[in-house]
């Protein structure tokens, strides 16, 4: 890729509050002519787009949706990653700067990680820039006023795909454990933390900073709730 080709930004836009976008990300977001938006299905609105919509000028900027179905089998997602890279390169090769937005941080359980690895094979490093964002668990801890760790305390962060053994092991070995995207495993997690004596040492947060934000600290109340996909659980000893 020639040096006069467009620059590609991976922008972390934070957990949901449009005001939690960093100043650097906001400046880039407003400046680029093209913004790539990840969507999970055709016709479905992007959570990340909802965060940045108020900051965009769609009369001047072009929005391009990139499809990434929500599937656990990563092998089935490879064609979608490759298609996204082709779209991003097509814009860059016209000398146009662009930004791929992602909720949270681009290098923390983000689809952009898979795109970045492929872009590096085709684009010089100086044509790529990653702008970090506020992660969901840091924002959630602040919203709930629930400190995560201090001093010499140990922290573990587990994604959605965790089994029973991993959960109990993490809770035993770490002072604080963050469980991400708990919507499908919440009953099991609640059973486990109550069994281990942590039933009053957790906080549940969903859609942090966005419309519909909810914070729950009571296990009984949480068992009756309908958890959202954008949810997490922070558990302490």
Short mmCIF file of C-alpha atoms in Angstrom, two decimals:
data_model
loop_
_atom_site.label_atom_id
_atom_site.label_comp_id
_atom_site.label_asym_id
_atom_site.label_seq_id
_atom_site.Cartn_x
_atom_site.Cartn_y
_atom_site.Cartn_z
CA UNK A 1 0.00 0.00 0.00
CA UNK A 2 1.34 3.39 -0.95
CA UNK A 3 1.95 6.05 1.66
CA UNK A 4 -0.62 8.39 0.10
CA UNK A 5 -3.34 5.86 0.70
CA UNK A 6 -5.88 6.42 3.43
CA UNK A 7 -5.24 5.75 7.08
CA UNK A 8 -7.28 3.13 8.92
CA UNK A 9 -8.31 3.73 12.53
CA UNK A 10 -9.64 1.19 15.01
CA UNK A 11 -11.68 3.32 17.39
CA UNK A 12 -12.85 2.21 20.81
CA UNK A 13 -16.02 4.18 21.52
CA UNK A 14 -16.60 3.07 25.10
CA UNK A 15 -19.35 1.08 26.80
CA UNK A 16 -22.48 2.99 25.80
CA UNK A 17 -22.42 6.58 27.03
CA UNK A 18 -21.64 8.90 24.09
CA UNK A 19 -19.77 11.15 26.53
CA UNK A 20 -17.35 8.37 27.48
CA UNK A 21 -15.65 8.49 24.08
CA UNK A 22 -12.09 9.77 24.43
CA UNK A 23 -11.28 13.18 22.99
CA UNK A 24 -8.85 11.59 20.53
CA UNK A 25 -11.43 9.10 19.27
CA UNK A 26 -14.02 11.86 18.96
CA UNK A 27 -11.70 14.08 16.92
CA UNK A 28 -10.89 11.22 14.54
CA UNK A 29 -14.52 10.15 14.33
CA UNK A 30 -15.59 13.63 13.25
CA UNK A 31 -12.74 13.98 10.75
CA UNK A 32 -12.83 10.73 8.77
CA UNK A 33 -14.94 10.64 5.58
CA UNK A 34 -15.90 6.97 6.08
CA UNK A 35 -17.04 5.14 9.21
CA UNK A 36 -17.31 1.34 9.28
CA UNK A 37 -20.07 0.02 11.52
CA UNK A 38 -20.15 -3.61 12.77
CA UNK A 39 -23.63 -5.17 12.67
CA UNK A 40 -24.69 -8.65 13.78
CA UNK A 41 -27.41 -9.09 11.16
CA UNK A 42 -28.84 -7.32 8.13
CA UNK A 43 -31.27 -4.60 9.12
CA UNK A 44 -30.29 -4.70 12.79
CA UNK A 45 -28.94 -1.52 14.32
CA UNK A 46 -25.43 -1.52 15.71
CA UNK A 47 -24.87 -0.93 19.43
CA UNK A 48 -21.61 0.86 18.59
CA UNK A 49 -23.40 3.10 16.09
CA UNK A 50 -25.90 4.10 18.77
CA UNK A 51 -22.99 5.39 20.83
CA UNK A 52 -21.50 7.57 18.09
CA UNK A 53 -24.56 8.59 16.05
CA UNK A 54 -24.88 12.01 17.67
CA UNK A 55 -21.24 12.77 16.83
CA UNK A 56 -21.49 11.99 13.11
CA UNK A 57 -22.48 14.19 10.20
CA UNK A 58 -24.02 11.66 7.83
CA UNK A 59 -24.63 14.34 5.23
CA UNK A 60 -20.87 14.59 4.89
CA UNK A 61 -19.64 11.21 6.14
CA UNK A 62 -20.34 7.82 4.61
CA UNK A 63 -21.51 4.97 6.80
CA UNK A 64 -20.64 1.43 5.69
CA UNK A 65 -22.10 -1.53 7.61
CA UNK A 66 -19.95 -4.65 7.97
CA UNK A 67 -21.72 -7.90 8.82
CA UNK A 68 -20.42 -10.11 11.64
CA UNK A 69 -23.03 -12.74 12.64
CA UNK A 70 -23.08 -13.76 16.28
CA UNK A 71 -21.65 -17.28 16.09
CA UNK A 72 -19.39 -19.13 18.51
CA UNK A 73 -17.68 -21.17 15.80
CA UNK A 74 -14.98 -18.75 14.72
CA UNK A 75 -14.25 -20.81 11.63
CA UNK A 76 -17.59 -19.75 10.17
CA UNK A 77 -16.71 -16.09 10.74
CA UNK A 78 -13.51 -16.07 8.69
CA UNK A 79 -15.29 -15.14 5.41
CA UNK A 80 -16.94 -12.19 7.16
CA UNK A 81 -13.60 -10.98 8.55
CA UNK A 82 -12.01 -11.27 5.12
CA UNK A 83 -14.90 -9.46 3.45
CA UNK A 84 -14.61 -6.65 6.00
CA UNK A 85 -10.88 -6.31 5.35
CA UNK A 86 -11.53 -6.09 1.61
CA UNK A 87 -14.09 -3.33 2.15
CA UNK A 88 -11.74 -1.38 4.42
CA UNK A 89 -8.84 -1.74 1.97
CA UNK A 90 -11.04 -0.69 -0.94
CA UNK A 91 -11.66 2.65 0.78
CA UNK A 92 -8.04 3.11 1.90
CA UNK A 93 -6.74 2.44 -1.62
CA UNK A 94 -8.72 5.45 -2.81
CA UNK A 95 -6.71 7.66 -0.47
CA UNK A 96 -9.61 7.99 1.97
CA UNK A 97 -9.19 7.82 5.75
CA UNK A 98 -11.66 5.63 7.62
CA UNK A 99 -12.53 4.44 11.11
CA UNK A 100 -13.84 1.08 12.28
CA UNK A 101 -15.78 1.64 15.50
CA UNK A 102 -16.19 -0.89 18.27
CA UNK A 103 -17.83 -0.65 21.66
CA UNK A 104 -15.39 -0.76 24.54
CA UNK A 105 -11.77 -1.12 23.46
CA UNK A 106 -10.56 -2.38 20.05
CA UNK A 107 -8.12 -4.85 21.61
CA UNK A 108 -10.36 -6.23 24.36
CA UNK A 109 -12.59 -9.09 23.14
CA UNK A 110 -13.27 -7.15 19.95
CA UNK A 111 -13.96 -8.25 16.38
CA UNK A 112 -11.41 -5.67 15.29
CA UNK A 113 -8.59 -7.87 16.62
CA UNK A 114 -9.26 -10.36 13.81
CA UNK A 115 -9.37 -7.59 11.21
CA UNK A 116 -6.20 -5.99 12.55
CA UNK A 117 -4.19 -9.19 12.13
CA UNK A 118 -5.25 -9.41 8.49
CA UNK A 119 -4.78 -5.72 7.79
CA UNK A 120 -1.21 -5.90 9.07
CA UNK A 121 -0.47 -8.40 6.30
CA UNK A 122 -1.50 -5.84 3.67
CA UNK A 123 -0.94 -2.41 5.20
CA UNK A 124 2.20 -0.77 6.67
CA UNK A 125 1.92 -0.15 10.41
CA UNK A 126 1.97 3.62 9.92
CA UNK A 127 -1.30 3.33 7.97
CA UNK A 128 -3.01 1.76 10.98
CA UNK A 129 -3.79 3.36 14.33
CA UNK A 130 -5.60 1.94 17.33
CA UNK A 131 -7.36 4.32 19.71
CA UNK A 132 -8.24 2.73 23.06
CA UNK A 133 -11.64 3.02 24.65
CA UNK A 134 -13.21 2.73 28.09
CA UNK A 135 -14.00 -0.93 28.78
CA UNK A 136 -17.42 -2.07 29.92
CA UNK A 137 -16.24 -3.50 33.22
CA UNK A 138 -14.35 -0.34 34.23
CA UNK A 139 -17.34 1.83 33.38
CA UNK A 140 -19.69 -0.57 35.16
CA UNK A 141 -17.61 -0.53 38.33
CA UNK A 142 -17.72 3.26 38.33
CA UNK A 143 -21.45 3.39 37.66
CA UNK A 144 -22.11 0.96 40.51
CA UNK A 145 -19.46 2.55 42.78
CA UNK A 146 -18.01 -0.94 43.18
CA UNK A 147 -14.17 -0.81 43.27
CA UNK A 148 -12.54 -3.59 41.25
CA UNK A 149 -9.09 -4.13 42.79
CA UNK A 150 -6.45 -2.28 44.77
CA UNK A 151 -3.14 -2.95 46.45
CA UNK A 152 -1.95 -6.46 45.61
CA UNK A 153 -5.37 -7.89 44.80
CA UNK A 154 -5.62 -10.14 41.75
CA UNK A 155 -8.14 -9.72 38.94
CA UNK A 156 -9.54 -12.18 36.40
CA UNK A 157 -11.76 -11.35 33.43
CA UNK A 158 -13.69 -14.23 31.85
CA UNK A 159 -15.58 -14.10 28.53
CA UNK A 160 -18.97 -15.63 27.88
CA UNK A 161 -17.64 -19.13 27.11
CA UNK A 162 -16.74 -20.41 30.55
CA UNK A 163 -17.49 -23.76 32.18
CA UNK A 164 -18.24 -24.68 35.76
CA UNK A 165 -14.67 -25.64 36.57
CA UNK A 166 -13.30 -22.35 35.23
CA UNK A 167 -15.77 -20.32 37.27
CA UNK A 168 -15.05 -21.98 40.60
CA UNK A 169 -11.31 -21.98 39.95
CA UNK A 170 -11.29 -18.26 39.13
CA UNK A 171 -13.38 -17.38 42.18
CA UNK A 172 -11.00 -19.32 44.41
CA UNK A 173 -7.77 -17.93 42.95
CA UNK A 174 -8.64 -14.28 42.31
CA UNK A 175 -9.81 -11.48 44.59
CA UNK A 176 -12.15 -10.09 41.95
CA UNK A 177 -13.62 -11.85 38.93
CA UNK A 178 -15.42 -10.13 36.07
CA UNK A 179 -17.78 -12.31 34.03
CA UNK A 180 -18.68 -10.79 30.66
CA UNK A 181 -21.91 -11.27 28.67
CA UNK A 182 -23.63 -13.28 31.39
CA UNK A 183 -27.12 -13.29 29.85
CA UNK A 184 -27.13 -17.03 29.11
CA UNK A 185 -25.22 -18.27 32.16
CA UNK A 186 -26.65 -16.08 34.92
CA UNK A 187 -28.59 -18.79 36.85
CA UNK A 188 -25.51 -21.02 36.95
CA UNK A 189 -23.28 -18.13 38.01
CA UNK A 190 -25.65 -17.11 40.78
CA UNK A 191 -25.83 -20.69 42.05
CA UNK A 192 -22.04 -20.87 42.10
CA UNK A 193 -21.32 -17.56 43.80
CA UNK A 194 -23.97 -18.25 46.45
CA UNK A 195 -22.55 -21.73 47.06
CA UNK A 196 -19.12 -20.15 47.53
CA UNK A 197 -20.41 -17.52 49.95
CA UNK A 198 -20.28 -14.58 47.54
CA UNK A 199 -24.02 -13.98 47.26
CA UNK A 200 -23.71 -10.52 48.79
CA UNK A 201 -20.39 -9.60 47.18
CA UNK A 202 -21.32 -8.96 43.57
CA UNK A 203 -22.85 -6.39 41.30
CA UNK A 204 -24.66 -6.97 38.00
CA UNK A 205 -24.64 -4.24 35.36
CA UNK A 206 -26.26 -4.17 31.93
CA UNK A 207 -26.13 -1.60 29.13
CA UNK A 208 -23.77 0.56 31.14
CA UNK A 209 -24.06 4.21 30.14
CA UNK A 210 -26.75 3.52 27.55
CA UNK A 211 -30.53 3.75 27.59
CA UNK A 212 -31.88 0.99 29.79
CA UNK A 213 -28.86 0.80 32.08
CA UNK A 214 -29.60 -1.41 35.06
CA UNK A 215 -27.61 -2.16 38.22
CA UNK A 216 -28.64 -5.03 40.52
CA UNK A 217 -26.94 -6.08 43.76
CA UNK A 218 -29.49 -8.54 45.16
CA UNK A 219 -29.40 -12.20 44.08
CA UNK A 220 -33.14 -12.72 44.52
CA UNK A 221 -33.96 -9.71 42.39
CA UNK A 222 -31.43 -10.74 39.77
CA UNK A 223 -32.91 -14.22 39.45
CA UNK A 224 -36.21 -12.63 38.39
CA UNK A 225 -34.60 -10.30 35.85
CA UNK A 226 -34.41 -10.83 32.11
CA UNK A 227 -30.70 -10.23 31.47
CA UNK A 228 -29.53 -8.23 28.49
CA UNK A 229 -26.80 -9.36 26.08
CA UNK A 230 -24.66 -6.39 27.12
CA UNK A 231 -24.35 -7.46 30.74
CA UNK A 232 -21.64 -8.41 33.19
CA UNK A 233 -21.13 -9.56 36.74
CA UNK A 234 -18.34 -8.39 39.05
CA UNK A 235 -17.73 -10.71 42.02
CA UNK A 236 -15.38 -10.07 44.96
CA UNK A 237 -14.12 -12.19 47.85
#
